[in-house]
């Protein structure tokens, strides 16, 4: 019988934690009665957002769902730390437990840091509270974002003694968390309690690197100029570069993207750094939370269905058409685009050929917000193609689920895509993906012609995309075959089960 510890509270667990390297601790496994129980591997996710508390994109979903998937493994103690933004709803905040406060040094500053915690699905979440930095609408886009996230990362390091929790692995995500691994390498690893912490840095999108002027290194980040060589890149501070240099390993959210970012086309200037550090790079494909994204139980959809019983999906489509004042036509294919409206999502391709697409018997729905150039273009197009084209300029998770469930096809022609979750969610709801073969899209969607689960094209070219859209529309007319395809698409397993194991393996290797 596998030995299981009784459920402990956060405080009981933290009280037990000591700064002992995982490997050593495993050997000296503690004894509970006669049964030997290996201590859990302690993993701390450092990130700027996490579902269900706060989300602006895929990063939050991955932090929320990967941590939950990993916590199912009894050998892991999974914790997550994020800032306490004022946008986190009071429904949650009222349930958070106040653990106490400390003061955090940031160069010459000494800033308040309140610490809250909340347990959900076996994961302990910590929230860093400082109203000066985080009591603002939204998460990013402020003139002092560099300082805000430097403070956040410094707080992450400083709360460890307070919690008496020193992780075996500190897993930092994207540039906002990059400084945590830099602080570990330049300041904290010289202190005995921190010396065994290993750091892993995951790139969710290499486009956003956190670049700042070099002269703020000491005054703002509180890092001595003698470490400048770690952070400097192209005459500025580049936080993503620094995290790549300082972390034991770094990763991307799909294997294909790990290859792509060695090339200038994808790396936004960082390819020489990636190539130089290639020996410690790996890629693991994201998964999705298949419990939350489940058309059989999803409360947002108009009618529940599954791969075994696709029939009710017809109602989802009908209600969707009604909702957007589109003619209710069961045999007219509905193509959906749900995306941030930014250039790397391939919207220039959509813009180039959408009117040609709309000449066919088809309805197109776009949901998203982003650059005003795209927002204005699609809003205008919707005025010109009433009854055929709908644009909803918003970030709306509930509506997106209604669209996934009502759509027949899902278009995602990204110029680059570190992983992409939407194509997986679309598949789960039986909207057949049309994607460009890049990053995680390449890893998750294989061409229908070869028995795969979607329509794909290789070159970033609008007419190549148009070609596969036409192929899909053509296939759609063969209703019997189409039903089989939808079933096949819905049956692909995009849950975290496989990828979470790959992370576990990677953590294990790092601790060996
Ligand atoms: C970023 C990437 C996206 C990825 C997500 C989660 O938003 O652009 O491709 O799926 O992070 O890792």
Coordinates of C-alpha atoms and ligand atoms in Angstrom, one line a residue:
X1 CA 0.0 0.0 0.0
X2 CA 1.4 3.4 -0.9
X3 CA 1.9 5.5 2.3
X4 CA -0.1 8.7 2.4
X5 CA 0.3 11.5 4.9
X6 CA -2.8 12.9 6.5
X7 CA -4.0 16.2 5.0
X8 CA -2.0 19.0 6.6
X9 CA -2.7 22.7 6.8
X10 CA -0.3 25.2 5.1
X11 CA 1.1 26.2 8.5
X12 CA 1.7 22.7 9.6
X13 CA 3.4 21.9 6.3
X14 CA 5.6 25.0 6.3
X15 CA 6.6 24.4 9.9
X16 CA 8.1 21.1 8.8
X17 CA 10.1 22.5 5.9
X18 CA 13.9 22.8 6.3
X19 CA 16.5 23.9 3.9
X20 CA 17.7 20.4 3.0
X21 CA 18.5 19.4 -0.6
X22 CA 15.8 17.2 -2.0
X23 CA 18.1 14.4 -2.9
X24 CA 19.6 14.3 0.5
X25 CA 16.2 14.6 2.2
X26 CA 14.9 11.7 0.1
X27 CA 17.6 9.5 1.4
X28 CA 16.9 10.5 4.9
X29 CA 13.2 9.8 4.4
X30 CA 11.3 10.6 7.5
X31 CA 9.5 7.8 9.4
X32 CA 5.8 7.9 10.2
X33 CA 5.1 5.0 12.4
X34 CA 6.7 2.0 10.6
X35 CA 6.1 3.4 7.2
X36 CA 8.9 5.4 5.4
X37 CA 7.6 8.5 3.7
X38 CA 9.8 10.4 1.3
X39 CA 9.4 14.2 1.8
X40 CA 7.6 15.9 -1.0
X41 CA 9.5 17.8 -3.7
X42 CA 8.7 21.4 -3.1
X43 CA 7.9 23.4 -6.3
X44 CA 7.2 27.1 -6.3
X45 CA 5.7 28.7 -9.4
X46 CA 6.5 32.4 -9.7
X47 CA 4.2 34.1 -12.2
X48 CA 2.4 37.3 -12.8
X49 CA -1.1 35.8 -13.2
X50 CA -3.0 32.6 -12.5
X51 CA -6.5 31.3 -13.0
X52 CA -9.0 31.4 -11.4
X53 CA -7.9 34.6 -9.7
X54 CA -6.7 36.8 -12.5
X55 CA -6.1 36.2 -16.2
X56 CA -5.1 38.3 -19.2
X57 CA -4.1 35.3 -21.4
X58 CA -2.8 31.8 -21.8
X59 CA -0.1 32.2 -19.1
X60 CA -2.7 32.4 -16.4
X61 CA -4.4 29.3 -17.6
X62 CA -1.2 27.3 -17.7
X63 CA -0.2 28.4 -14.2
X64 CA -3.7 27.5 -12.8
X65 CA -4.1 24.2 -14.7
X66 CA -0.5 22.9 -14.6
X67 CA -0.2 23.5 -10.9
X68 CA -3.5 21.7 -10.3
X69 CA -2.4 18.8 -12.5
X70 CA 1.0 18.5 -10.7
X71 CA -0.6 18.7 -7.3
X72 CA -2.4 15.4 -8.0
X73 CA 1.0 13.7 -7.5
X74 CA 1.4 13.0 -3.8
X75 CA 5.1 13.4 -4.0
X76 CA 4.9 17.0 -5.0
X77 CA 4.2 20.1 -2.8
X78 CA 3.0 22.7 -5.3
X79 CA 2.7 26.3 -4.5
X80 CA 2.2 29.4 -6.6
X81 CA 3.0 33.0 -5.9
X82 CA 1.4 36.0 -7.8
X83 CA 0.8 39.7 -7.0
X84 CA -2.4 40.6 -5.2
X85 CA -3.9 42.9 -7.9
X86 CA -6.9 44.9 -7.0
X87 CA -8.7 43.3 -10.0
X88 CA -8.8 39.9 -8.1
X89 CA -12.4 39.6 -7.2
X90 CA -13.6 40.0 -3.6
X91 CA -15.3 36.7 -3.9
X92 CA -11.9 35.2 -3.7
X93 CA -10.2 37.9 -1.6
X94 CA -12.7 37.4 1.2
X95 CA -11.5 33.8 1.4
X96 CA -7.8 34.5 1.5
X97 CA -6.0 34.0 4.7
X98 CA -3.8 36.8 5.9
X99 CA -0.5 35.3 7.0
X100 CA 1.4 38.5 8.1
X101 CA 3.6 41.1 6.6
X102 CA 7.3 41.9 6.1
X103 CA 9.4 44.7 4.6
X104 CA 11.2 44.0 1.3
X105 CA 14.4 45.8 0.3
X106 CA 14.6 47.1 -3.2
X107 CA 17.8 49.1 -3.6
X108 CA 17.3 52.1 -1.2
X109 CA 13.6 51.4 -0.8
X110 CA 12.0 49.3 1.9
X111 CA 8.5 48.3 0.8
X112 CA 5.6 46.8 2.7
X113 CA 4.7 43.3 1.7
X114 CA 1.5 41.6 3.0
X115 CA 1.3 37.9 2.4
X116 CA -2.0 36.1 1.9
X117 CA -2.7 32.5 1.1
X118 CA -5.4 30.3 -0.4
X119 CA -5.6 26.6 -1.0
X120 CA -7.4 25.2 -4.0
X121 CA -7.2 21.7 -5.6
X122 CA -4.2 20.8 -3.5
X123 CA -2.2 23.9 -4.6
X124 CA -1.2 26.6 -2.1
X125 CA -1.4 30.1 -3.7
X126 CA 0.4 33.0 -2.1
X127 CA -0.5 36.6 -2.9
X128 CA 1.9 39.5 -2.5
X129 CA 0.1 42.6 -1.3
X130 CA 1.4 46.1 -1.9
X131 CA -1.2 48.7 -2.8
X132 CA 1.3 51.2 -4.2
X133 CA 2.3 48.7 -6.8
X134 CA -0.8 46.6 -7.4
X135 CA -3.8 48.6 -6.5
X136 CA -4.4 49.6 -10.1
X137 CA -6.7 48.4 -12.9
X138 CA -5.3 45.5 -15.0
X139 CA -2.0 43.8 -14.6
X140 CA 0.5 45.5 -16.9
X141 CA 1.1 48.6 -19.0
X142 CA 2.3 51.0 -16.4
X143 CA 5.4 53.2 -16.7
X144 CA 6.9 51.5 -13.7
X145 CA 6.2 47.9 -14.6
X146 CA 10.0 47.2 -14.2
X147 CA 9.9 48.4 -10.6
X148 CA 6.6 46.6 -9.9
X149 CA 7.8 43.2 -11.0
X150 CA 11.3 43.7 -9.5
X151 CA 9.5 44.3 -6.2
X152 CA 7.3 41.3 -6.8
X153 CA 10.4 39.1 -7.4
X154 CA 12.3 40.4 -4.5
X155 CA 9.3 39.7 -2.3
X156 CA 9.2 36.2 -3.5
X157 CA 12.7 35.7 -2.2
X158 CA 12.0 37.5 1.0
X159 CA 8.8 35.6 2.0
X160 CA 10.7 32.3 2.0
X161 CA 12.1 32.7 5.6
X162 CA 8.8 34.2 6.7
X163 CA 7.0 31.1 5.5
X164 CA 9.9 28.8 6.3
X165 CA 9.4 27.4 2.8
X166 CA 12.5 27.0 0.6
X167 CA 11.5 25.3 -2.6
X168 CA 13.6 22.6 -4.2
X169 CA 12.6 24.1 -7.6
X170 CA 11.7 27.7 -8.2
X171 CA 9.8 27.6 -11.5
X172 CA 9.6 31.2 -12.9
X173 CA 7.4 32.1 -15.8
X174 CA 8.0 34.9 -18.4
X175 CA 9.8 38.2 -17.9
X176 CA 7.8 39.4 -15.0
X177 CA 9.2 36.5 -12.9
X178 CA 12.6 36.6 -14.5
X179 CA 14.3 38.6 -11.7
X180 CA 13.5 36.0 -9.1
X181 CA 16.0 33.7 -10.7
X182 CA 18.4 36.6 -11.1
X183 CA 18.1 37.5 -7.4
X184 CA 18.7 33.9 -6.5
X185 CA 21.9 33.8 -8.5
X186 CA 23.3 37.2 -7.6
X187 CA 22.2 37.6 -4.0
X188 CA 20.4 34.8 -2.2
X189 CA 22.3 31.7 -3.2
X190 CA 25.1 32.9 -1.0
X191 CA 22.8 32.4 2.0
X192 CA 22.8 28.9 3.4
X193 CA 19.0 28.5 3.5
X194 CA 18.7 29.3 -0.2
X195 CA 21.7 27.4 -1.5
X196 CA 19.9 24.3 -2.7
X197 CA 17.1 26.1 -4.7
X198 CA 17.3 25.2 -8.4
X199 CA 15.6 27.5 -10.8
X200 CA 13.8 26.8 -14.0
X201 CA 12.6 29.5 -16.4
X202 CA 9.8 29.0 -18.8
X203 CA 9.3 31.2 -21.8
X204 CA 5.6 31.6 -22.7
X205 CA 6.4 34.2 -25.3
X206 CA 9.8 35.4 -26.3
X207 CA 8.4 38.6 -27.8
X208 CA 7.9 40.2 -24.4
X209 CA 11.4 40.4 -22.8
X210 CA 11.3 43.1 -20.2
X211 CA 13.8 45.7 -21.5
X212 CA 15.0 48.6 -19.4
X213 CA 17.7 51.2 -19.4
X214 CA 21.0 50.1 -18.0
X215 CA 21.3 52.9 -15.5
X216 CA 18.5 51.6 -13.3
X217 CA 20.2 48.3 -12.5
X218 CA 21.5 49.4 -9.1
X219 CA 19.0 52.1 -8.2
X220 CA 15.9 50.3 -9.1
X221 CA 16.6 46.6 -9.3
X222 CA 19.1 46.7 -6.5
X223 CA 21.6 44.6 -8.4
X224 CA 25.3 45.5 -8.2
X225 CA 26.9 46.7 -11.4
X226 CA 29.3 43.8 -11.1
X227 CA 26.5 41.5 -12.3
X228 CA 25.8 43.7 -15.3
X229 CA 27.1 41.2 -17.7
X230 CA 24.3 38.8 -16.8
X231 CA 21.5 41.3 -17.5
X232 CA 22.9 43.4 -20.3
X233 CA 21.9 42.8 -23.9
X234 CA 22.1 45.1 -26.8
X235 CA 22.9 48.0 -24.5
X236 CA 20.0 47.6 -22.2
X237 CA 18.8 45.4 -19.4
X238 CA 17.0 42.4 -20.8
X239 CA 15.2 40.5 -18.1
X240 CA 14.4 37.4 -20.2
X241 CA 18.0 37.2 -21.3
X242 CA 19.1 37.4 -17.7
X243 CA 16.8 34.6 -16.6
X244 CA 18.0 32.4 -19.4
X245 CA 21.6 33.0 -18.2
X246 CA 20.8 32.6 -14.5
X247 CA 18.5 29.5 -14.5
X248 CA 19.7 26.0 -14.3
X249 CA 17.4 25.1 -17.2
X250 CA 15.0 27.0 -19.4
X251 CA 12.0 25.8 -21.4
X252 CA 9.3 26.8 -23.8
X253 CA 5.7 25.7 -23.9
X254 CA 6.1 23.4 -26.9
X255 CA 9.0 21.4 -28.3
X256 CA 8.7 23.0 -31.7
X257 CA 9.0 26.5 -30.3
X258 CA 12.1 25.4 -28.5
X259 CA 13.7 24.8 -31.9
X260 CA 12.2 27.9 -33.5
X261 CA 13.6 30.4 -31.0
X262 CA 17.1 29.5 -32.1
X263 CA 16.3 31.3 -35.3
X264 CA 16.2 35.1 -35.7
X265 CA 12.7 34.9 -37.4
X266 CA 11.2 33.8 -34.1
X267 CA 13.5 35.0 -31.4
X268 CA 13.0 38.8 -31.4
X269 CA 16.7 39.3 -31.1
X270 CA 17.5 36.7 -28.4
X271 CA 18.5 33.8 -30.8
X272 CA 22.3 34.1 -30.0
X273 CA 21.5 33.8 -26.3
X274 CA 19.2 30.9 -26.9
X275 CA 21.7 29.1 -29.0
X276 CA 24.5 29.7 -26.5
X277 CA 22.3 28.2 -23.8
X278 CA 20.8 25.5 -26.0
X279 CA 22.3 22.7 -23.8
X280 CA 19.8 23.6 -21.0
X281 CA 16.8 24.2 -23.2
X282 CA 13.8 21.9 -23.6
X283 CA 10.1 22.2 -24.7
X284 CA 7.0 20.7 -23.2
X285 CA 3.6 21.1 -24.8
X286 CA 1.0 22.8 -22.6
X287 CA -2.2 21.0 -21.8
X288 CA -5.6 22.4 -21.0
X289 CA -7.9 21.9 -18.0
X290 CA -10.2 19.3 -19.5
X291 CA -12.4 19.4 -16.5
X292 CA -13.2 23.0 -17.0
X293 CA -13.3 22.8 -20.8
X294 CA -15.8 20.0 -21.1
X295 CA -18.8 20.4 -23.4
X296 CA -20.5 17.7 -21.4
X297 CA -20.6 19.9 -18.2
X298 CA -19.7 23.4 -19.2
X299 CA -22.3 25.8 -17.8
X300 CA -21.6 28.4 -20.5
X301 CA -22.7 26.3 -23.5
X302 CA -26.3 26.2 -24.8
X303 CA -26.5 22.4 -24.9
X304 CA -24.3 19.7 -23.6
X305 CA -22.6 17.2 -25.9
X306 CA -19.6 14.9 -26.2
X307 CA -17.6 13.0 -28.8
X308 CA -20.1 10.1 -28.3
X309 CA -23.1 12.3 -28.6
X310 CA -22.4 15.2 -31.0
X311 CA -26.0 15.8 -31.9
X312 CA -26.7 18.6 -29.3
X313 CA -23.8 20.6 -30.7
X314 CA -26.3 21.6 -33.5
X315 CA -28.3 23.5 -30.9
X316 CA -25.2 25.3 -29.7
X317 CA -24.7 26.5 -33.3
X318 CA -28.3 27.5 -33.7
X319 CA -28.3 29.6 -30.5
X320 CA -25.1 31.2 -31.4
X321 CA -26.4 32.3 -34.8
X322 CA -29.5 33.7 -33.1
X323 CA -27.4 35.5 -30.5
X324 CA -25.5 37.3 -33.2
X325 CA -28.4 37.9 -35.5
X326 CA -26.9 35.6 -38.1
X327 CA -29.4 33.7 -40.4
X328 CA -30.0 30.3 -38.6
X329 CA -28.7 27.9 -41.2
X330 CA -27.5 24.6 -39.9
X331 CA -25.7 23.8 -43.1
X332 CA -23.7 27.0 -43.4
X333 CA -20.3 26.5 -41.7
X334 CA -19.4 28.9 -38.9
X335 CA -15.7 29.8 -38.7
X336 CA -14.5 31.3 -35.4
X337 CA -11.5 33.3 -34.5
X338 CA -10.9 33.9 -30.8
X339 CA -7.6 35.7 -30.2
X340 CA -5.8 38.7 -28.9
X341 CA -5.9 41.1 -31.8
X342 CA -2.2 41.5 -32.2
X343 CA 0.1 41.0 -35.2
X344 CA 1.8 37.7 -34.2
X345 CA -1.6 36.0 -34.2
X346 CA -1.6 36.1 -38.0
X347 CA -4.4 38.6 -38.4
X348 CA -2.7 40.2 -41.4
X349 CA -3.4 37.0 -43.3
X350 CA -7.0 37.1 -42.2
X351 CA -7.3 40.7 -43.2
X352 CA -5.8 40.0 -46.6
X353 CA -8.3 37.3 -47.7
X354 CA -11.3 37.5 -45.4
X355 CA -13.5 39.2 -48.1
X356 CA -12.7 36.3 -50.4
X357 CA -13.7 33.9 -47.7
X358 CA -16.9 35.8 -47.1
X359 CA -17.9 35.4 -50.7
X360 CA -18.6 31.7 -50.0
X361 CA -21.5 30.3 -48.0
X362 CA -20.0 30.8 -44.6
X363 CA -20.4 32.8 -41.4
X364 CA -17.4 34.2 -39.5
X365 CA -17.2 35.3 -35.9
X366 CA -14.3 37.1 -34.4
X367 CA -13.9 37.6 -30.6
X368 CA -11.0 39.5 -29.1
X369 CA -9.4 42.8 -28.4
X370 CA -6.0 44.3 -28.9
X371 CA -4.4 46.7 -31.4
X372 CA -6.8 49.4 -32.5
X373 CA -5.9 48.9 -36.1
X374 CA -7.4 45.4 -36.0
X375 CA -10.2 46.3 -33.8
X376 CA -11.3 49.1 -36.2
X377 CA -10.8 47.0 -39.3
X378 CA -13.0 44.1 -38.0
X379 CA -15.6 46.4 -36.6
X380 CA -15.9 48.1 -40.0
X381 CA -16.0 44.8 -41.8
X382 CA -18.9 43.7 -39.6
X383 CA -20.8 46.8 -40.7
X384 CA -20.3 45.9 -44.3
X385 CA -21.0 42.2 -44.0
X386 CA -24.1 42.1 -41.8
X387 CA -25.5 38.6 -41.5
X388 CA -22.1 37.0 -42.5
X389 CA -19.5 38.5 -40.3
X390 CA -19.6 39.4 -36.6
X391 CA -16.8 41.1 -34.6
X392 CA -17.0 41.3 -30.8
X393 CA -14.2 43.5 -29.4
X394 CA -13.8 42.0 -25.9
X395 CA -12.1 39.5 -23.7
X396 CA -15.0 37.4 -22.6
X397 CA -14.3 33.8 -21.4
X398 CA -18.1 32.9 -21.1
X399 CA -18.8 34.1 -24.7
X400 CA -15.7 32.3 -26.0
X401 CA -17.0 29.0 -24.7
X402 CA -20.3 29.7 -26.5
X403 CA -18.5 30.4 -29.7
X404 CA -16.2 27.3 -29.4
X405 CA -19.2 25.1 -28.9
X406 CA -21.3 26.6 -31.8
X407 CA -18.5 26.9 -34.4
X408 CA -17.6 24.3 -37.0
X409 CA -14.1 25.6 -37.7
X410 CA -11.6 27.5 -35.7
X411 CA -9.0 29.6 -37.5
X412 CA -5.6 30.3 -35.9
X413 CA -3.1 31.3 -38.5
X414 CA -0.4 32.6 -36.1
X415 CA 2.9 34.0 -37.4
X416 CA 4.4 32.5 -34.3
X417 CA 2.8 30.6 -31.5
X418 CA 4.7 29.4 -28.4
X419 CA 2.0 26.9 -27.7
X420 CA -1.5 28.2 -28.2
X421 CA -4.3 26.9 -26.0
X422 CA -7.3 27.9 -28.2
X423 CA -6.7 25.3 -30.9
X424 CA -6.9 22.6 -28.1
X425 CA -10.0 24.1 -26.5
X426 CA -11.6 24.4 -30.0
X427 CA -10.8 20.7 -30.6
X428 CA -12.4 19.8 -27.3
X429 CA -15.6 21.5 -28.4
X430 CA -15.5 20.0 -31.8
X431 CA -14.6 23.2 -33.8
X432 CA -12.0 21.8 -36.3
X433 CA -8.8 23.9 -36.2
X434 CA -7.2 25.5 -39.2
X435 CA -3.7 26.5 -38.2
X436 CA -0.3 27.6 -39.5
X437 CA 2.4 25.0 -38.8
X438 CA 4.3 26.9 -36.1
X439 CA 5.3 26.3 -32.5
X440 CA 2.7 24.5 -30.5
X441 CA 0.2 24.6 -33.4
X442 CA 2.6 22.4 -35.3
X443 CA 2.9 20.1 -32.3
X444 CA -0.8 19.8 -31.6
X445 CA -2.6 19.8 -34.9
X446 CA -1.7 17.4 -37.7
X447 CA -3.2 17.5 -41.2
X448 CA -6.6 15.9 -41.8
X449 CA -5.3 14.4 -45.1
X450 CA -2.9 12.2 -43.1
X451 CA -5.5 11.1 -40.6
X452 CA -4.9 14.1 -38.4
X453 CA -7.1 16.5 -36.5
X454 CA -7.1 19.8 -38.4
X455 CA -6.2 21.8 -41.5
X456 CA -2.7 23.2 -41.7
X457 CA -0.5 25.3 -43.9
X458 CA 3.2 25.9 -43.6
X459 CA 4.1 29.3 -45.1
X460 CA 3.0 32.6 -43.6
X461 CA 1.0 33.4 -46.8
X462 CA -2.6 34.5 -47.0
X463 CA -3.3 32.4 -50.1
X464 CA -1.9 29.3 -48.6
X465 CA -4.3 29.9 -45.7
X466 CA -7.1 30.6 -48.1
X467 CA -6.4 27.3 -49.9
X468 CA -6.8 25.2 -46.7
X469 CA -9.9 27.2 -45.6
X470 CA -11.5 26.3 -49.0
X471 CA -10.4 22.7 -48.5
X472 CA -12.1 22.7 -45.1
X473 CA -15.3 24.3 -46.4
X474 CA -15.4 21.8 -49.2
X475 CA -14.9 18.8 -46.8
X476 CA -17.7 20.3 -44.6
X477 CA -20.2 19.6 -47.4
X478 CA -19.7 15.9 -47.0
X479 CA -21.7 15.8 -43.8
X480 CA -21.2 12.2 -42.9
X481 CA -17.4 12.3 -43.2
X482 CA -17.5 15.7 -41.3
X483 CA -19.2 14.2 -38.3
X484 CA -16.5 11.5 -38.2
X485 CA -13.8 14.2 -38.3
X486 CA -15.5 16.2 -35.5
X487 CA -15.6 13.1 -33.4
X488 CA -11.9 12.4 -34.1
X489 CA -10.9 15.9 -33.3
X490 CA -12.9 15.9 -30.0
X491 CA -11.3 12.6 -29.0
X492 CA -7.7 13.9 -29.0
X493 CA -6.4 14.0 -25.4
X494 CA -5.1 17.6 -24.7
X495 CA -5.3 17.1 -20.9
X496 CA -2.2 17.8 -18.8
X497 CA -1.7 14.1 -18.0
X498 CA 1.2 13.6 -20.3
X499 CA 2.8 17.0 -20.1
X500 CA 2.6 17.2 -16.3
X501 CA 4.6 13.9 -16.2
X502 CA 7.3 15.5 -18.4
X503 CA 7.6 18.4 -16.0
X504 CA 7.8 15.9 -13.1
X505 CA 10.6 14.1 -14.9
X506 CA 12.4 17.4 -15.6
X507 CA 12.1 18.4 -11.9
X508 CA 13.5 15.0 -11.0
X509 CA 16.5 15.4 -13.3
X510 CA 17.2 18.9 -11.9
X511 CA 17.3 17.6 -8.4
X512 CA 19.4 14.5 -9.1
Ligands
LIG1 C1 1.5 32.8 -24.3 C2 1.7 32.3 -25.7 C3 0.8 31.1 -26.0 C4 0.8 30.1 -24.9 C5 0.5 30.7 -23.6 C6 0.6 29.7 -22.4 O1 0.3 33.5 -24.2 O2 1.6 33.3 -26.6 O3 1.1 30.5 -27.2 O4 -0.1 29.1 -25.2 O5 1.5 31.8 -23.3 O6 1.8 29.1 -22.3

